[in-house]
Coordinates of C-alpha atoms and ligand atoms in Angstrom, one line a residue:
M1 CA -3.9 -0.5 2.2
D2 CA -1.7 2.3 0.3
L3 CA -2.7 4.8 -1.4
R4 CA 0.5 5.8 -3.0
A5 CA 0.2 3.8 -6.0
T6 CA 3.6 3.5 -7.2
A7 CA 3.9 4.9 -11.0
E8 CA 4.4 1.9 -13.0
A9 CA 7.4 0.3 -11.3
A10 CA 10.5 -0.9 -13.4
P11 CA 9.9 -4.7 -14.7
A12 CA 12.2 -6.7 -12.9
P13 CA 15.4 -7.6 -15.1
H14 CA 14.4 -11.2 -15.6
L15 CA 11.1 -12.9 -14.2
R16 CA 11.8 -16.1 -12.5
D17 CA 9.5 -18.8 -12.5
R18 CA 8.0 -19.7 -8.8
S19 CA 9.6 -22.7 -8.9
D20 CA 13.2 -21.4 -9.7
I21 CA 12.9 -19.1 -6.6
P22 CA 14.8 -19.9 -3.4
D23 CA 12.3 -21.1 -0.6
R24 CA 13.3 -18.6 1.8
F25 CA 11.9 -15.9 -0.2
K26 CA 8.4 -17.3 -0.1
W27 CA 6.0 -18.1 2.0
N28 CA 5.2 -21.2 3.7
L29 CA 1.3 -21.8 3.8
A30 CA 2.0 -25.3 5.4
H31 CA 1.9 -23.2 8.8
I32 CA -2.0 -22.9 7.8
F33 CA -2.9 -26.4 6.8
S34 CA -0.7 -28.8 5.6
D35 CA -2.1 -29.4 2.3
W36 CA -5.1 -29.3 0.3
G37 CA -6.7 -32.3 2.7
G38 CA -6.3 -30.5 5.6
W39 CA -7.9 -27.4 4.3
Q40 CA -11.0 -29.3 3.3
E41 CA -11.4 -31.0 6.5
A42 CA -11.6 -27.6 8.1
Y43 CA -13.9 -26.0 5.2
D44 CA -16.4 -29.0 6.0
A45 CA -15.9 -28.2 10.1
L46 CA -16.7 -24.6 9.1
E47 CA -19.6 -25.8 7.2
T48 CA -21.0 -27.9 10.5
K49 CA -20.7 -25.1 12.5
I50 CA -22.4 -22.7 10.7
A51 CA -25.3 -24.8 10.3
A52 CA -24.9 -25.2 14.4
Y53 CA -25.1 -21.0 14.5
A54 CA -28.0 -20.9 12.5
A55 CA -30.0 -23.8 14.6
L56 CA -29.5 -21.5 18.0
Q57 CA -31.8 -18.7 16.5
G58 CA -35.3 -18.0 19.1
T59 CA -32.8 -19.1 22.2
L60 CA -31.1 -16.1 23.0
N61 CA -33.7 -14.8 25.8
Q62 CA -33.3 -18.0 27.5
G63 CA -30.3 -16.5 29.6
A64 CA -26.8 -15.8 29.4
D65 CA -25.4 -19.5 29.2
R66 CA -27.1 -19.5 25.7
L67 CA -25.5 -15.9 24.8
L68 CA -22.4 -17.0 25.8
A69 CA -22.9 -20.3 24.0
T70 CA -23.6 -18.5 20.6
M71 CA -20.9 -15.6 21.4
K72 CA -18.4 -18.7 21.7
L73 CA -19.4 -20.4 18.8
S74 CA -19.2 -17.5 16.7
D75 CA -15.6 -16.8 17.8
E76 CA -15.0 -20.4 16.6
I77 CA -16.6 -19.9 13.2
G78 CA -14.4 -16.6 13.0
Q79 CA -10.9 -18.1 13.7
L80 CA -11.8 -21.3 11.2
T81 CA -12.7 -18.7 8.5
Y82 CA -9.4 -16.6 8.8
K83 CA -7.6 -20.2 8.0
V84 CA -10.1 -21.2 5.4
W85 CA -9.7 -18.0 3.6
Y86 CA -6.7 -17.2 3.4
F87 CA -5.2 -20.6 2.8
A88 CA -7.1 -20.8 -0.7
S89 CA -6.5 -16.7 -0.9
L90 CA -3.1 -16.6 -0.6
K91 CA -2.3 -19.6 -2.8
Y92 CA -4.2 -17.8 -5.4
D93 CA -2.3 -14.8 -4.8
E94 CA 1.0 -16.9 -5.9
D95 CA -0.8 -17.7 -9.4
Q96 CA -3.8 -16.1 -10.1
R97 CA -3.8 -17.7 -13.4
D98 CA -4.6 -21.5 -11.7
N99 CA -8.4 -21.5 -12.3
Q100 CA -8.8 -24.6 -9.7
I101 CA -7.6 -22.7 -6.8
N102 CA -9.8 -19.7 -8.0
A103 CA -12.4 -22.0 -7.8
K104 CA -12.1 -23.2 -4.4
R105 CA -11.2 -19.3 -3.1
Q106 CA -14.9 -18.8 -4.6
Q107 CA -16.0 -21.9 -2.7
V108 CA -15.3 -19.9 0.6
Q109 CA -17.1 -16.9 -0.7
I110 CA -20.0 -19.0 -1.1
L111 CA -19.9 -20.1 2.4
F112 CA -19.0 -16.7 3.5
A113 CA -22.4 -15.6 2.1
K114 CA -24.5 -18.6 3.7
A115 CA -22.7 -17.7 7.0
S116 CA -24.1 -13.9 7.1
Q117 CA -27.6 -15.5 6.3
A118 CA -27.4 -17.8 8.9
S119 CA -26.3 -15.2 11.4
A120 CA -28.7 -12.5 10.5
W121 CA -31.1 -13.4 13.2
F122 CA -28.5 -12.5 16.0
N123 CA -28.8 -8.4 16.0
P124 CA -32.3 -8.1 16.1
E125 CA -32.6 -11.4 18.7
L126 CA -30.3 -9.7 20.9
L127 CA -31.5 -5.6 20.9
A128 CA -35.0 -7.2 21.8
I129 CA -33.6 -7.8 24.7
P130 CA -33.3 -4.8 27.1
L131 CA -29.6 -3.6 27.6
P132 CA -29.9 -3.9 31.2
T133 CA -31.0 -7.6 31.2
I134 CA -27.5 -7.9 29.3
Q135 CA -25.7 -6.2 31.6
K136 CA -27.2 -8.2 34.9
W137 CA -26.4 -11.1 32.9
M138 CA -22.5 -9.9 32.3
I139 CA -22.3 -9.2 36.2
E140 CA -23.7 -13.0 37.0
N141 CA -21.4 -14.4 34.4
N142 CA -17.7 -13.7 33.9
E143 CA -16.9 -15.5 30.6
L144 CA -20.0 -13.3 29.2
A145 CA -18.3 -10.3 30.6
L146 CA -15.6 -10.7 28.0
Y147 CA -17.8 -9.4 25.4
R148 CA -19.5 -6.3 27.2
F149 CA -17.7 -4.3 24.6
A150 CA -19.2 -5.8 21.7
L151 CA -22.8 -6.0 23.0
E152 CA -22.9 -2.6 24.6
D153 CA -21.6 -1.2 21.1
L154 CA -24.4 -3.3 19.0
Y155 CA -26.5 -1.4 21.5
R156 CA -25.1 2.1 21.0
Q157 CA -25.7 1.4 16.9
Q158 CA -29.2 0.6 17.3
E159 CA -30.0 4.4 18.0
H160 CA -30.3 5.0 14.4
V161 CA -32.1 1.5 13.7
L162 CA -35.3 2.1 12.1
D163 CA -38.6 0.0 12.9
D164 CA -39.6 -3.5 11.0
K165 CA -41.3 -1.3 8.3
G166 CA -38.9 1.2 7.9
E167 CA -35.7 -1.1 7.9
H168 CA -37.5 -3.0 5.2
L169 CA -38.1 -0.2 3.0
L170 CA -34.2 1.1 2.9
S171 CA -33.1 -2.6 2.2
L172 CA -35.2 -2.3 -0.7
S173 CA -33.4 0.5 -1.5
S174 CA -30.0 -1.0 -1.1
R175 CA -30.0 -2.4 -4.8
F176 CA -29.9 1.1 -6.5
S177 CA -28.0 2.7 -4.0
S178 CA -24.9 1.3 -5.7
S179 CA -26.2 2.6 -9.1
P180 CA -24.0 6.1 -9.0
N181 CA -20.9 4.4 -8.5
D182 CA -21.6 1.8 -11.1
G183 CA -22.3 4.4 -13.8
Y184 CA -19.0 5.6 -12.3
S185 CA -17.1 2.9 -12.9
A186 CA -18.9 2.3 -16.4
L187 CA -17.9 5.7 -17.7
S188 CA -14.7 6.1 -16.3
T189 CA -13.1 2.9 -16.8
A190 CA -15.2 0.2 -18.9
D191 CA -16.5 2.6 -21.6
V192 CA -13.3 5.0 -21.4
C193 CA -11.7 5.0 -24.6
Y194 CA -7.8 6.1 -23.7
P195 CA -6.4 8.8 -26.3
T196 CA -3.3 7.5 -27.9
V197 CA -1.2 10.8 -28.2
R198 CA 2.3 11.9 -29.8
L199 CA 4.6 13.7 -26.9
P200 CA 6.4 16.7 -27.7
S201 CA 9.4 14.7 -27.3
G202 CA 8.5 12.4 -30.1
A203 CA 7.2 9.1 -28.0
E204 CA 3.6 7.7 -28.7
V205 CA 1.8 6.7 -26.1
T206 CA -1.7 5.2 -25.0
L207 CA -2.9 7.6 -21.8
T208 CA -4.0 5.0 -19.4
Y209 CA -4.1 6.2 -16.1
G210 CA -0.6 4.3 -15.4
Q211 CA 1.0 6.0 -18.1
Y212 CA -0.3 9.2 -17.0
R213 CA 1.5 8.9 -13.7
A214 CA 4.7 7.5 -15.3
I215 CA 4.9 10.3 -17.7
L216 CA 4.5 12.7 -14.7
A217 CA 7.1 10.5 -12.7
T218 CA 9.8 9.8 -15.4
H219 CA 9.8 12.6 -18.2
R220 CA 12.4 15.1 -17.5
S221 CA 10.7 17.3 -20.4
Q222 CA 7.8 19.8 -18.8
P223 CA 6.0 19.7 -22.4
D224 CA 5.7 16.1 -22.3
R225 CA 4.3 16.2 -18.9
A226 CA 2.1 19.3 -20.1
T227 CA 0.6 17.3 -22.9
A228 CA 0.1 14.3 -20.7
F229 CA -1.7 16.5 -18.3
T230 CA -4.1 18.2 -20.7
E231 CA -4.8 15.1 -22.9
F232 CA -5.8 13.0 -19.9
H233 CA -7.8 15.6 -18.2
E234 CA -9.7 16.3 -21.5
L235 CA -11.2 12.8 -21.0
Y236 CA -13.2 14.0 -18.0
A237 CA -13.8 17.2 -19.5
A238 CA -15.8 16.0 -22.5
N239 CA -17.9 13.9 -20.1
V240 CA -18.1 16.3 -16.9
N241 CA -22.1 17.3 -17.0
T242 CA -22.5 13.2 -16.8
Y243 CA -19.8 13.0 -13.6
A244 CA -21.4 15.9 -12.1
S245 CA -24.8 14.1 -12.3
L246 CA -23.3 10.7 -11.0
Y247 CA -21.8 12.4 -8.0
H248 CA -25.1 14.9 -7.4
A249 CA -26.8 11.0 -7.1
V250 CA -24.2 9.9 -4.6
L251 CA -24.6 13.0 -2.0
Q252 CA -28.3 12.5 -2.5
R253 CA -28.2 9.0 -1.6
D254 CA -26.0 9.8 1.3
W255 CA -28.3 12.5 2.3
F256 CA -31.5 10.5 1.9
H257 CA -30.1 7.8 4.1
S258 CA -28.8 10.2 6.8
Q259 CA -32.3 11.7 6.8
A260 CA -34.0 8.2 7.1
R261 CA -31.9 7.1 9.9
D262 CA -32.2 10.5 11.9
Y263 CA -28.9 11.5 11.5
R264 CA -28.2 15.5 11.6
T265 CA -25.8 15.6 8.6
T266 CA -24.0 13.0 6.3
L267 CA -20.6 13.8 8.2
D268 CA -22.4 12.3 11.6
A269 CA -24.0 9.4 9.8
A270 CA -20.4 8.4 8.6
L271 CA -18.6 8.8 11.5
H272 CA -21.3 6.9 13.4
G273 CA -20.0 3.4 13.2
N274 CA -16.7 4.1 14.7
N275 CA -17.8 6.6 17.2
I276 CA -15.8 9.5 15.7
P277 CA -16.9 12.7 16.6
P278 CA -17.4 15.3 13.7
A279 CA -15.0 17.7 15.3
V280 CA -12.2 15.4 14.4
V281 CA -13.1 16.0 10.6
E282 CA -13.7 19.5 10.8
N283 CA -10.5 19.9 13.0
L284 CA -8.3 17.9 10.5
I285 CA -9.3 20.3 7.9
E286 CA -9.0 23.8 9.6
T287 CA -5.5 22.8 11.1
T288 CA -4.2 21.5 7.9
K289 CA -5.3 24.7 6.2
A290 CA -3.6 26.7 8.5
G291 CA -0.6 24.6 7.9
T292 CA 0.2 24.9 4.5
E293 CA 3.4 26.8 4.4
P294 CA 5.8 23.9 4.6
L295 CA 4.0 22.6 1.4
R296 CA 4.4 25.8 -0.3
R297 CA 8.0 26.1 0.6
Y298 CA 8.5 22.4 -1.0
H299 CA 6.6 23.3 -4.1
R300 CA 8.5 26.6 -4.5
L301 CA 12.1 24.5 -3.7
R302 CA 11.0 22.1 -6.5
K303 CA 10.7 25.0 -8.9
R304 CA 14.0 26.2 -8.0
V305 CA 15.8 22.8 -8.3
L306 CA 13.7 21.7 -11.5
G307 CA 14.9 24.9 -13.0
L308 CA 11.5 25.5 -14.3
D309 CA 9.7 29.2 -15.2
T310 CA 6.2 28.3 -14.5
Y311 CA 5.2 25.0 -12.1
H312 CA 2.4 23.2 -12.6
V313 CA 0.2 20.3 -10.9
Y314 CA 1.8 18.0 -13.4
D315 CA 5.4 19.0 -12.2
T316 CA 4.9 18.0 -8.6
T317 CA 6.0 14.2 -8.8
I318 CA 9.1 14.2 -11.0
P319 CA 12.2 13.2 -8.9
L320 CA 14.6 16.2 -7.9
V321 CA 17.9 14.0 -8.9
D322 CA 18.7 11.0 -10.8
F323 CA 19.6 8.0 -8.3
D324 CA 19.0 4.7 -9.2
H325 CA 20.6 2.9 -6.1
K326 CA 19.3 -1.0 -5.7
Y327 CA 18.6 -2.1 -2.3
A328 CA 19.2 -5.8 -1.7
Y329 CA 16.7 -7.9 0.2
D330 CA 19.3 -9.1 2.1
H331 CA 20.6 -5.7 3.3
V332 CA 17.2 -4.4 4.3
L333 CA 16.4 -7.4 6.5
A334 CA 19.1 -6.3 8.9
W335 CA 18.3 -2.7 8.5
L336 CA 14.4 -2.9 9.2
P337 CA 15.1 -4.7 13.0
A338 CA 17.7 -2.0 13.6
S339 CA 15.4 0.9 12.9
V340 CA 12.9 -0.2 15.3
E341 CA 15.2 0.2 18.2
P342 CA 13.3 2.8 20.0
L343 CA 10.5 0.6 20.3
G344 CA 12.9 -2.3 22.5
R345 CA 14.4 -5.2 22.2
D346 CA 11.3 -7.6 22.3
Y347 CA 9.8 -5.7 19.7
Q348 CA 13.3 -6.2 17.6
A349 CA 13.2 -9.6 18.3
Q350 CA 9.8 -10.6 17.3
M351 CA 10.4 -8.6 14.2
R352 CA 13.3 -10.7 13.5
E353 CA 11.1 -13.6 13.9
A354 CA 8.9 -12.3 11.4
L355 CA 11.5 -11.8 8.8
G356 CA 13.3 -15.1 8.8
G357 CA 10.2 -17.1 9.5
A358 CA 9.0 -17.9 5.7
W359 CA 5.8 -15.2 6.7
I360 CA 7.0 -13.3 3.4
D361 CA 6.6 -14.0 -0.1
V362 CA 9.1 -11.7 -1.5
Y363 CA 9.6 -11.8 -5.4
E364 CA 7.3 -11.4 -8.6
N365 CA 6.8 -14.5 -10.6
P366 CA 4.6 -15.1 -13.7
G367 CA 0.9 -14.7 -12.4
K368 CA 1.4 -13.6 -8.9
R369 CA -0.6 -10.5 -7.4
S370 CA 0.5 -7.2 -8.0
G371 CA 1.1 -5.0 -5.3
A372 CA 1.8 -5.7 -1.4
Y373 CA -0.1 -6.6 1.8
S374 CA -0.2 -8.0 5.3
A375 CA -2.9 -10.8 5.5
P376 CA -3.6 -11.5 9.5
V377 CA -4.2 -15.1 9.5
Y378 CA -5.5 -15.7 13.0
G379 CA -4.0 -18.3 15.0
V380 CA -1.1 -18.9 12.7
H381 CA 0.9 -15.7 12.1
P382 CA 0.6 -12.6 9.9
Y383 CA 2.0 -13.1 5.8
M384 CA 3.2 -10.6 3.7
L385 CA 2.9 -10.6 -0.3
L386 CA 5.6 -8.1 -1.8
N387 CA 6.7 -7.5 -5.3
Y388 CA 10.4 -6.5 -4.1
N389 CA 12.1 -5.3 -6.8
D390 CA 15.1 -3.5 -5.2
T391 CA 14.0 0.2 -5.3
L392 CA 13.6 2.6 -2.6
D393 CA 9.8 2.3 -3.2
A394 CA 9.8 -1.5 -2.5
V395 CA 11.9 -1.1 0.7
F396 CA 9.4 1.4 2.1
T397 CA 6.8 -0.7 1.1
L398 CA 8.3 -4.0 3.4
A399 CA 8.5 -1.3 6.4
H400 CA 5.0 -0.3 5.9
E401 CA 3.7 -3.7 5.5
M402 CA 5.6 -4.8 8.6
G403 CA 4.2 -2.4 10.6
H404 CA 0.7 -4.0 9.8
S405 CA 2.2 -7.3 10.8
M406 CA 3.8 -6.3 14.1
H407 CA 0.2 -4.3 15.0
T408 CA -1.4 -8.0 14.0
L409 CA 1.1 -10.2 16.0
L410 CA 0.9 -7.9 19.1
S411 CA -3.1 -7.7 19.0
N412 CA -3.8 -11.5 18.3
A413 CA -1.4 -12.4 21.2
H414 CA -2.9 -10.1 23.6
Q415 CA -6.4 -10.1 22.9
P416 CA -9.3 -12.4 22.8
F417 CA -10.5 -13.4 19.4
V418 CA -13.4 -11.0 19.6
Y419 CA -11.1 -7.9 19.7
S420 CA -8.1 -9.3 17.7
A421 CA -8.9 -7.2 14.4
Y422 CA -8.5 -3.5 14.4
T423 CA -10.2 -0.7 12.7
I424 CA -9.2 1.2 9.5
F425 CA -9.1 4.1 12.0
V426 CA -5.8 3.0 13.7
A427 CA -4.4 0.6 11.0
E428 CA -2.5 3.2 9.5
V429 CA -0.8 4.3 12.5
P430 CA 1.7 1.6 13.1
S431 CA 2.3 1.1 9.2
T432 CA 3.3 5.3 8.7
L433 CA 5.3 4.9 12.0
S434 CA 7.4 2.0 11.0
E435 CA 8.2 3.9 7.6
A436 CA 9.3 7.0 9.4
L437 CA 11.4 5.2 12.1
F438 CA 13.1 3.4 8.7
L439 CA 13.6 6.7 7.2
E440 CA 15.6 8.1 10.3
Y441 CA 17.9 4.8 10.0
M442 CA 17.9 5.0 6.4
L443 CA 19.3 9.1 6.7
A444 CA 21.5 8.3 9.4
R445 CA 23.4 6.1 7.6
A446 CA 23.2 7.5 4.2
T447 CA 26.6 9.0 2.9
D448 CA 25.7 10.1 -0.4
E449 CA 24.0 13.7 -0.7
R450 CA 21.9 12.2 -3.2
E451 CA 20.8 9.3 -1.6
K452 CA 19.6 11.8 1.5
I453 CA 17.8 13.9 -1.3
V454 CA 15.8 11.0 -2.8
L455 CA 14.8 9.7 0.8
L456 CA 13.8 13.1 1.6
Q457 CA 11.7 13.3 -1.2
H458 CA 10.2 10.1 -1.0
T459 CA 9.0 10.8 2.7
I460 CA 7.8 14.3 1.6
D461 CA 5.7 13.2 -1.2
G462 CA 4.3 10.1 1.1
I463 CA 2.9 13.4 3.6
V464 CA 1.6 15.5 0.3
S465 CA -0.3 12.2 -1.1
T466 CA -1.6 10.4 2.4
F467 CA -1.9 13.6 4.0
Y468 CA -2.4 17.1 2.6
T469 CA -4.0 15.5 -0.5
Q470 CA -6.4 13.3 1.7
V471 CA -7.2 16.4 3.9
M472 CA -8.0 18.5 0.6
F473 CA -10.3 15.5 -0.6
A474 CA -12.3 15.4 2.7
D475 CA -12.4 18.8 2.7
Y476 CA -14.3 18.8 -0.7
E477 CA -16.3 16.0 0.0
L478 CA -17.8 18.0 3.1
Q479 CA -18.2 21.2 0.9
A480 CA -20.1 19.2 -1.8
H481 CA -22.3 17.4 0.7
R482 CA -23.2 20.2 2.3
L483 CA -24.5 21.5 -0.9
V484 CA -27.4 19.1 -1.1
E485 CA -27.8 19.6 2.7
G486 CA -28.4 23.0 2.4
D487 CA -30.7 22.5 -0.6
R488 CA -28.3 24.1 -3.1
P489 CA -27.8 23.1 -6.3
V490 CA -25.0 20.5 -7.4
T491 CA -23.2 21.6 -11.1
A492 CA -20.3 20.4 -12.7
D493 CA -19.2 24.1 -12.6
G494 CA -19.9 24.5 -8.8
L495 CA -18.2 21.1 -8.4
G496 CA -15.4 22.5 -10.1
D497 CA -15.5 25.3 -8.3
I498 CA -15.2 23.9 -4.7
Y499 CA -12.4 21.7 -6.3
F500 CA -10.2 24.6 -7.8
N501 CA -10.4 27.0 -4.6
L502 CA -9.6 24.2 -2.4
L503 CA -6.2 23.9 -4.8
K504 CA -5.5 27.5 -4.4
A505 CA -6.3 27.7 -0.7
Y506 CA -3.5 24.8 -0.3
H507 CA -0.7 26.0 -2.7
G508 CA -1.3 29.9 -2.9
D509 CA 1.0 31.4 -5.5
A510 CA 3.7 28.2 -5.2
I511 CA 2.0 26.6 -8.3
D512 CA 0.6 28.3 -11.6
Y513 CA -3.0 26.8 -12.2
D514 CA -4.6 25.0 -15.0
D515 CA -8.4 25.5 -15.8
L516 CA -8.4 21.9 -16.6
S517 CA -7.8 21.0 -12.7
R518 CA -11.4 22.0 -12.0
V519 CA -12.3 18.7 -13.4
T520 CA -9.9 16.7 -11.5
W521 CA -12.5 15.8 -8.7
A522 CA -14.1 13.6 -11.4
R523 CA -11.3 11.3 -11.9
I524 CA -11.0 10.6 -8.0
P525 CA -12.8 7.0 -7.6
H526 CA -13.0 7.2 -3.6
F527 CA -15.3 10.1 -4.1
F528 CA -17.8 8.0 -5.9
S529 CA -17.3 4.6 -4.5
T530 CA -16.2 5.4 -0.5
P531 CA -17.4 8.8 0.6
Y532 CA -16.1 10.3 3.9
Y533 CA -13.4 7.4 3.7
V534 CA -10.5 9.0 2.9
Y535 CA -9.9 11.4 5.8
Q536 CA -8.7 8.4 7.9
Y537 CA -5.3 8.1 6.0
A538 CA -4.9 11.7 7.1
T539 CA -5.8 11.0 10.9
C540 CA -4.0 8.2 11.2
F541 CA -0.8 10.0 9.6
A542 CA -1.3 12.8 12.1
S543 CA -2.0 10.3 15.0
S544 CA 1.6 8.5 14.0
A545 CA 3.4 11.8 13.7
Q546 CA 2.4 12.9 17.1
L547 CA 3.6 9.5 18.4
M548 CA 6.8 9.7 16.5
K549 CA 7.8 12.8 18.2
Q550 CA 6.8 11.6 21.3
L551 CA 8.8 8.3 20.9
T552 CA 11.8 10.0 19.8
T553 CA 12.0 13.7 21.7
G554 CA 11.8 14.2 25.3
S555 CA 13.5 13.1 28.3
E556 CA 14.4 9.2 28.8
A557 CA 11.6 8.8 31.1
D558 CA 9.1 10.6 28.8
R559 CA 10.2 8.3 25.7
A560 CA 10.0 5.5 28.1
K561 CA 6.3 5.8 28.8
A562 CA 5.6 6.8 25.1
I563 CA 6.7 3.4 24.3
E564 CA 4.8 1.6 26.5
R565 CA 1.8 3.8 25.5
Y566 CA 2.3 3.0 21.9
L567 CA 2.8 -0.6 22.6
T568 CA -0.5 -0.8 24.3
L569 CA -2.0 0.6 21.4
L570 CA -0.8 -2.1 19.2
K571 CA -1.8 -4.8 21.9
S572 CA -5.2 -3.3 22.1
G573 CA -6.4 -4.5 18.6
G574 CA -10.2 -3.6 18.6
S575 CA -10.8 -3.5 22.1
D576 CA -12.6 -0.2 22.2
H577 CA -13.5 2.5 19.9
P578 CA -10.5 4.0 18.1
M579 CA -10.5 7.4 19.6
T580 CA -10.4 6.2 23.0
L581 CA -7.5 4.2 22.1
L582 CA -5.7 6.7 20.7
Q583 CA -6.0 9.2 23.4
R584 CA -4.9 6.6 25.7
A585 CA -1.6 6.0 23.4
G586 CA -1.5 9.8 24.1
V587 CA -2.9 11.2 20.8
D588 CA -6.2 13.6 21.1
L589 CA -7.5 13.7 17.4
S590 CA -10.4 16.7 18.5
K591 CA -7.0 18.8 19.4
P592 CA -4.9 21.0 16.8
E593 CA -1.5 18.9 17.9
P594 CA -1.7 16.0 16.0
V595 CA -1.9 17.8 12.7
R596 CA 0.5 20.2 13.9
A597 CA 3.3 17.6 14.5
V598 CA 2.9 16.9 10.7
V599 CA 3.2 20.4 9.7
D600 CA 6.2 20.4 11.9
Q601 CA 7.5 17.6 10.4
L602 CA 7.1 18.3 7.0
D603 CA 8.5 22.0 7.6
D604 CA 12.0 20.0 9.2
L605 CA 11.6 17.5 6.0
V606 CA 11.7 20.5 3.8
T607 CA 14.6 22.4 5.5
Q608 CA 16.7 19.1 5.3
L609 CA 16.2 18.6 1.9
E610 CA 17.3 22.2 1.2
T611 CA 20.4 21.7 3.2
A612 CA 21.3 18.6 1.1
I613 CA 20.5 20.2 -1.8
N614 CA 22.6 23.2 -1.2
H615 CA 25.6 20.8 -0.3
L616 CA 25.0 19.0 -3.4
A617 CA 25.5 22.4 -5.6
Ligands
ZN1 ZN1 -1.1 0.5 4.9

């Protein structure tokens, strides 16, 4: 999971065939199954268990034993599913040109659909039994008590479930609920005609989104960046009324579902699943808006260092200095465990094991999936896919994915299966914290001012894109949804005003504004595909910033307690609601402190950047 899509990474000098890459740079999937024969056996066993689960329908009200048997079988299916799915899926990602493996992967997806049909009876049948009865069973049966949180949470969610007739009616609407986003994808991707333009410096480019970002990140000529910005945004301006109609449909759909299920607002409806109070999002937005000064300072500093007379949104990503140091993978392997020293020896030892155990697929090869991820293969260990290319981005990506993997490792080791998976609401805490610790380590070892500047810019840009921008997006979504909640019209002009005013509220006089920025909202796919989702990146970031503060400052005794609390968070998996887990770790997202920790962190980083730049001059 990473919002920070890197602008077209430079191609590796020579793309090696997979068979030419030494084994120690490849993951070993034999830890899951020794071969496809083993996989097929597990697949068949899974199919049998799914059929057995379907056969349990109608038995729950016979008592605690029946419910326990169902829960246990569900766990067995879940555990086997991880192995069967990931063996095929990870193999496929090694070389996505392999049709046979792709077919096996699809075979698992078909089985998943069967599994969900085979278990559809469970929730209604459970919820027909009064909660006090279930609670009495859990008192009498210790093994069943393990499932308390999972079961009680289903009853909590039931509050907004309608009667059969109502649910049936809503289910009929599900097919056209996805229409606005389908329309958006068609308009912005399938039917789009990317313009080929000649840049002022002479180069001719076809402006895809990747190209657009690459120009902003690599072209030192401001007129080139300006041209790319104008041409790319004209694409959206040309269809802005259609985009506005599609977004209006998204907003009306959300408001329809919220009202149908008796939620006060669309935000309430979106947060209910994870039991997050709406005040968390409101507080996030308010406190961030009050903390934009370090962001503005950063942009003013950039304008000065880049020697620009005017400074625009398209000038915000170009590197401040040229520095193309290569980071050999073997060096990074030694640095990573050293960087997590504040988390203790056990944590370091576990990380060394992860780094040396053939869990990581390091280099690119023809057909390999792009990007990076950590795959939580329950019952085995996490696997990590990288496309490591010796750049600083690649180094931080490894630190990031390592954070996810350590979370998986600790959660799986300390939780029963039912609570081993963690929610997205906490998932990005360990990954960003892992990056923050790594930055501290790298800054301490850097002797070259240019390297320091690059490290600081990398980190600051990360805070801007995963925190400030995401909060601004959350603010936008909230204001847009409030239009329909308040029976106000939704037009392209109105949406443009919201976006433009937010841009100004965050950046003040630190940037020069272009009218075309009014259409930027139309090119953010998250607004159309997953409303009220991106704020979670910001809350994770804020939690991680506050934890980082607690882990690295204060008395030794305070730090020791903070480490204990943090490791407890990682070991807790999904055993409670995310807000509760974070509160136990010392982070209260309903209070302004976590957000202020990000603001302070950014302020400090900008000061460090200023100093490093002054040293260079
Ligand atoms: Zn992530």
